[in-house]
mmCIF file of C-alpha atoms in Angstrom:
data_model
loop_
_atom_site.group_PDB
_atom_site.id
_atom_site.type_symbol
_atom_site.label_atom_id
_atom_site.label_comp_id
_atom_site.label_asym_id
_atom_site.label_seq_id
_atom_site.Cartn_x
_atom_site.Cartn_y
_atom_site.Cartn_z
ATOM 1 C CA MET U 164 10.829 -1.893 -30.794
ATOM 2 C CA MET U 165 9.950 -3.319 -27.406
ATOM 3 C CA SER U 166 9.693 0.192 -25.907
ATOM 4 C CA LYS U 167 7.223 1.277 -28.606
ATOM 5 C CA GLU U 168 5.081 -1.839 -28.121
ATOM 6 C CA ILE U 169 4.912 -1.295 -24.366
ATOM 7 C CA LYS U 170 3.910 2.327 -24.773
ATOM 8 C CA GLU U 171 1.163 1.509 -27.267
ATOM 9 C CA LYS U 172 -0.244 -1.300 -25.118
ATOM 10 C CA VAL U 173 -0.331 0.853 -21.999
ATOM 11 C CA LYS U 174 -2.140 3.643 -23.861
ATOM 12 C CA GLU U 175 -5.052 1.259 -24.453
ATOM 13 C CA ILE U 176 -5.599 0.683 -20.720
ATOM 14 C CA GLU U 177 -7.894 2.924 -18.682
ATOM 15 C CA MET U 178 -6.069 3.979 -15.526
ATOM 16 C CA PRO U 179 -4.784 7.152 -13.838
ATOM 17 C CA ASP U 180 -2.229 9.029 -15.949
ATOM 18 C CA GLU U 181 0.325 8.896 -13.156
ATOM 19 C CA MET U 182 0.034 5.140 -12.845
ATOM 20 C CA ARG U 183 0.415 4.713 -16.619
ATOM 21 C CA SER U 184 3.560 6.857 -16.733
ATOM 22 C CA ARG U 185 5.094 5.015 -13.779
ATOM 23 C CA ILE U 186 4.482 1.635 -15.432
ATOM 24 C CA ILE U 187 6.214 2.765 -18.631
ATOM 25 C CA ARG U 188 9.119 4.342 -16.742
ATOM 26 C CA ASN U 189 9.708 1.330 -14.521
ATOM 27 C CA CYS U 190 9.457 -1.097 -17.426
ATOM 28 C CA TYR U 191 12.254 0.864 -19.094
ATOM 29 C CA LEU U 192 14.320 0.675 -15.887
ATOM 30 C CA LYS U 193 13.778 -3.063 -15.630
ATOM 31 C CA MET U 194 14.783 -3.658 -19.238
ATOM 32 C CA GLU U 195 17.899 -1.490 -18.854
ATOM 33 C CA GLU U 196 18.855 -3.365 -15.704
ATOM 34 C CA GLU U 197 18.486 -6.735 -17.416
ATOM 35 C CA THR U 198 20.539 -5.562 -20.407
ATOM 36 C CA MET U 199 23.353 -4.228 -18.221
ATOM 37 C CA ARG U 200 23.347 -7.366 -16.095
ATOM 38 C CA LYS U 201 23.765 -9.516 -19.209
ATOM 39 C CA ASP U 202 26.591 -7.330 -20.426
ATOM 40 C CA LYS U 203 28.219 -7.566 -16.976
ATOM 41 C CA ARG U 204 29.230 -3.944 -17.208
ATOM 42 C CA THR U 205 27.520 -2.672 -14.071
ATOM 43 C CA THR U 206 26.587 -4.076 -10.671
ATOM 44 C CA PHE U 207 23.416 -2.708 -9.117
ATOM 45 C CA PHE U 208 23.059 -2.167 -5.405
ATOM 46 C CA ARG U 209 19.409 -1.456 -4.550
ATOM 47 C CA LYS U 210 17.520 -1.352 -1.296
ATOM 48 C CA PRO U 211 15.035 -4.250 -1.183
ATOM 49 C CA MET U 212 11.984 -1.965 -1.118
ATOM 50 C CA VAL U 213 13.204 -0.045 -4.160
ATOM 51 C CA ALA U 214 13.701 -3.293 -6.058
ATOM 52 C CA VAL U 215 10.259 -4.486 -4.985
ATOM 53 C CA ALA U 216 8.715 -1.230 -6.180
ATOM 54 C CA SER U 217 10.306 -1.534 -9.596
ATOM 55 C CA LEU U 218 9.294 -5.162 -10.032
ATOM 56 C CA ALA U 219 5.737 -4.545 -8.805
ATOM 57 C CA LEU U 220 5.222 -1.618 -11.159
ATOM 58 C CA CYS U 221 6.670 -3.422 -14.166
ATOM 59 C CA ILE U 222 3.779 -5.915 -14.094
ATOM 60 C CA CYS U 223 2.387 -8.012 -16.906
ATOM 61 C CA LEU U 224 0.359 -5.911 -19.381
ATOM 62 C CA THR U 225 -2.133 -8.739 -19.787
ATOM 63 C CA GLY U 226 -2.780 -8.644 -16.050
ATOM 64 C CA ILE U 227 -3.283 -4.881 -16.125
ATOM 65 C CA SER U 228 -5.793 -5.230 -18.969
ATOM 66 C CA ALA U 229 -7.785 -7.783 -16.977
ATOM 67 C CA MET U 230 -7.892 -5.539 -13.928
ATOM 68 C CA ALA U 231 -8.912 -2.538 -16.014
ATOM 69 C CA ALA U 232 -11.746 -4.539 -17.579
ATOM 70 C CA THR U 233 -13.168 -5.425 -14.155
ATOM 71 C CA GLY U 234 -12.724 -1.906 -12.804
ATOM 72 C CA LYS U 235 -10.597 -3.217 -9.913
ATOM 73 C CA LEU U 236 -7.147 -1.741 -10.350
ATOM 74 C CA GLN U 237 -4.801 -2.963 -7.674
ATOM 75 C CA GLY U 238 -2.595 -0.827 -5.500
ATOM 76 C CA PHE U 239 0.515 0.884 -6.844
ATOM 77 C CA PHE U 240 3.643 2.579 -5.582
ATOM 78 C CA LYS U 241 3.873 6.360 -5.757
ATOM 79 C CA ASP U 242 6.820 8.714 -5.326
ATOM 80 C CA ILE U 243 6.585 11.252 -2.506
ATOM 81 C CA THR U 244 7.991 14.511 -3.849
ATOM 82 C CA ARG U 245 9.241 17.640 -2.141
ATOM 83 C CA TRP U 246 8.232 21.171 -3.157
ATOM 84 C CA ASP U 247 11.164 21.295 -5.602
ATOM 85 C CA GLY U 248 10.213 18.001 -7.259
ATOM 86 C CA ALA U 249 12.873 15.900 -5.543
ATOM 87 C CA VAL U 250 11.722 12.373 -4.628
ATOM 88 C CA VAL U 251 11.960 11.956 -0.846
ATOM 89 C CA GLY U 252 10.137 8.667 -0.341
ATOM 90 C CA THR U 253 7.542 6.171 -1.544
ATOM 91 C CA SER U 254 3.941 5.433 -0.574
ATOM 92 C CA TYR U 255 1.497 2.743 -1.651
ATOM 93 C CA GLU U 256 -1.884 3.836 -3.043
ATOM 94 C CA GLN U 257 -5.283 2.143 -3.477
ATOM 95 C CA ALA U 258 -4.669 -0.638 -0.964
ATOM 96 C CA SER U 259 -8.325 -0.906 0.143
ATOM 97 C CA ASN U 260 -9.007 -4.132 -1.746
ATOM 98 C CA GLU U 261 -5.745 -5.763 -0.688
ATOM 99 C CA VAL U 262 -6.078 -5.632 3.099
ATOM 100 C CA GLU U 263 -9.116 -6.820 5.049
ATOM 101 C CA VAL U 264 -9.744 -5.075 8.369
ATOM 102 C CA LYS U 265 -11.900 -6.178 11.321
ATOM 103 C CA ALA U 266 -12.348 -4.457 14.693
ATOM 104 C CA MET U 267 -13.626 -5.598 18.064
ATOM 105 C CA GLY U 268 -13.988 -3.809 21.391
ATOM 106 C CA THR U 269 -12.129 -5.381 24.335
ATOM 107 C CA ASP U 270 -11.656 -4.522 28.009
ATOM 108 C CA SER U 271 -8.379 -2.761 27.241
ATOM 109 C CA GLY U 272 -9.382 -0.947 24.057
ATOM 110 C CA LEU U 273 -9.924 -1.819 20.432
ATOM 111 C CA GLU U 274 -8.444 -4.867 18.733
ATOM 112 C CA ILE U 275 -7.938 -4.587 14.971
ATOM 113 C CA GLU U 276 -7.165 -7.575 12.778
ATOM 114 C CA ALA U 277 -5.601 -6.721 9.407
ATOM 115 C CA SER U 278 -5.204 -9.566 6.893
ATOM 116 C CA PHE U 279 -3.258 -9.376 3.635
ATOM 117 C CA LEU U 280 -5.353 -10.776 0.782
ATOM 118 C CA THR U 281 -2.230 -11.145 -1.384
ATOM 119 C CA PRO U 282 0.468 -11.951 1.222
ATOM 120 C CA ASP U 283 2.898 -13.321 -1.384
ATOM 121 C CA LYS U 284 2.920 -10.126 -3.464
ATOM 122 C CA ALA U 285 4.671 -6.770 -3.069
ATOM 123 C CA PRO U 286 4.754 -4.966 -0.781
ATOM 124 C CA TYR U 287 3.084 -7.323 1.680
ATOM 125 C CA PHE U 288 5.647 -10.133 1.689
ATOM 126 C CA THR U 289 8.286 -7.608 2.805
ATOM 127 C CA PHE U 290 6.433 -6.534 5.961
ATOM 128 C CA GLU U 291 7.568 -7.802 9.335
ATOM 129 C CA GLN U 292 5.419 -5.330 11.277
ATOM 130 C CA MET U 293 2.329 -3.241 10.640
ATOM 131 C CA GLY U 294 0.437 -0.547 12.508
ATOM 132 C CA ILE U 295 -2.234 2.079 12.049
ATOM 133 C CA HIS U 296 -0.889 5.391 10.777
ATOM 134 C CA THR U 297 -4.119 7.413 10.606
ATOM 135 C CA ALA U 298 -7.643 6.468 11.691
ATOM 136 C CA ARG U 299 -10.716 7.839 13.454
ATOM 137 C CA ILE U 300 -13.864 6.645 15.206
ATOM 138 C CA VAL U 301 -17.297 7.960 14.240
ATOM 139 C CA ASP U 302 -20.764 7.218 15.566
ATOM 140 C CA MET U 303 -23.540 5.791 13.412
ATOM 141 C CA ASN U 304 -24.541 9.320 12.370
ATOM 142 C CA GLY U 305 -21.047 10.108 11.138
ATOM 143 C CA LYS U 306 -20.055 12.349 14.066
ATOM 144 C CA VAL U 307 -16.333 12.126 14.817
ATOM 145 C CA ILE U 308 -15.750 10.743 18.320
ATOM 146 C CA GLU U 309 -11.972 10.310 18.179
ATOM 147 C CA LYS U 310 -9.587 11.424 15.449
ATOM 148 C CA ASP U 311 -5.894 11.157 14.588
ATOM 149 C CA ILE U 312 -5.708 7.609 15.954
ATOM 150 C CA SER U 313 -2.455 5.700 15.460
ATOM 151 C CA SER U 314 -0.855 2.623 16.966
ATOM 152 C CA GLU U 315 2.440 0.973 17.746
ATOM 153 C CA PRO U 316 3.579 -1.552 15.113
ATOM 154 C CA ALA U 317 2.655 -5.185 15.720
ATOM 155 C CA GLU U 318 4.300 -8.338 14.389
ATOM 156 C CA VAL U 319 2.992 -9.807 11.138
ATOM 157 C CA GLN U 320 2.384 -13.556 11.260
ATOM 158 C CA ASP U 321 1.146 -15.614 8.317
ATOM 159 C CA GLY U 322 -0.052 -12.524 6.446
ATOM 160 C CA LYS U 323 -2.027 -11.254 9.408
ATOM 161 C CA VAL U 324 -1.471 -8.754 12.226
ATOM 162 C CA ILE U 325 -3.361 -7.970 15.451
ATOM 163 C CA ILE U 326 -3.163 -4.251 16.344
ATOM 164 C CA GLN U 327 -4.177 -2.837 19.712
ATOM 165 C CA ILE U 328 -5.306 0.741 20.286
ATOM 166 C CA SER U 329 -6.666 2.373 23.432
ATOM 167 C CA ILE U 330 -9.985 4.241 23.511
ATOM 168 C CA GLU U 331 -10.729 6.990 26.009
ATOM 169 C CA ASN U 332 -13.893 8.901 26.854
ATOM 170 C CA VAL U 333 -16.078 6.950 24.435
ATOM 171 C CA PRO U 334 -19.558 6.063 25.792
ATOM 172 C CA SER U 335 -21.118 2.665 25.176
ATOM 173 C CA GLY U 336 -22.693 2.233 21.765
ATOM 174 C CA ASN U 337 -22.199 1.268 18.136
ATOM 175 C CA TYR U 338 -19.386 2.912 16.211
ATOM 176 C CA LYS U 339 -17.358 2.745 13.024
ATOM 177 C CA LEU U 340 -13.591 2.563 12.802
ATOM 178 C CA GLN U 341 -12.397 4.403 9.685
ATOM 179 C CA ILE U 342 -8.779 3.843 8.668
ATOM 180 C CA SER U 343 -7.169 5.921 5.930
ATOM 181 C CA GLU U 344 -3.533 4.893 6.389
ATOM 182 C CA LEU U 345 -1.745 1.751 7.509
ATOM 183 C CA VAL U 346 2.026 1.532 7.795
ATOM 184 C CA GLY U 347 4.180 -1.535 7.179
ATOM 185 C CA SER U 348 7.857 -1.965 7.936
ATOM 186 C CA SER U 349 10.797 -4.352 8.075
ATOM 187 C CA LYS U 350 14.289 -4.100 9.495
ATOM 188 C CA ALA U 351 15.865 -3.548 6.078
ATOM 189 C CA ASP U 352 13.601 -0.752 4.814
ATOM 190 C CA GLN U 353 11.998 2.510 5.730
ATOM 191 C CA PRO U 354 8.314 2.273 6.818
ATOM 192 C CA LEU U 355 5.879 2.267 3.901
ATOM 193 C CA VAL U 356 2.522 4.041 4.313
ATOM 194 C CA LEU U 357 -0.449 2.318 2.650
ATOM 195 C CA HIS U 358 -3.337 4.585 1.649
ATOM 196 C CA GLY U 359 -6.842 3.186 1.477
ATOM 197 C CA ASP U 360 -10.377 3.425 2.787
ATOM 198 C CA TRP U 361 -11.198 0.820 5.441
ATOM 199 C CA GLU U 362 -14.327 0.926 7.608
ATOM 200 C CA TYR U 363 -15.593 -1.555 10.161
ATOM 201 C CA GLU U 364 -18.462 -1.347 12.663
ATOM 202 C CA PHE U 365 -17.927 -2.378 16.268
ATOM 203 C CA VAL U 366 -19.706 -2.281 19.604
ATOM 204 C CA TRP U 367 -18.132 -0.488 22.552
ATOM 205 C CA GLN U 368 -19.376 -1.436 26.040
#
């Protein structure tokens, strides 16, 4: 009965088909886990990030409805699949509205400040370090000045991280930093790539 109600409720929400199917699937997994835990027939051993993914995807349907109504769906976990369909990892999609990015030119390069807007929610509360996975610099006309920019991971403190990247052969002027992928990590889990669309203007002297 509960499974049917969940499926019908989710059908009413406007969201990507893949996200809808993952919500239903992970709600089933969560309910099965709770049932088996109560019966004390099976003990589950899960990596923390896997458990976080399941709990984050099995979110309150009322909350999903509210987000759908405002047109601001939050980020979601997505399986990374191999050519044969085997799941080989996890990524986090649509993170643009969950991380605020600022950039400033310094004597040694570019300083990027990334702040988690929901630091107490998955996956952000799991991160001990964060870095830039993929970014580029363009001029004010959109011409690419530097591409394939990445950084070393930096320590997360109070839901915020300061990332340093070096810039070479860039003349003085106004530019835009465009980030498409951030990457967060902790000692217990594999790095998690966050996909989004972050852009910030900065002045380079």
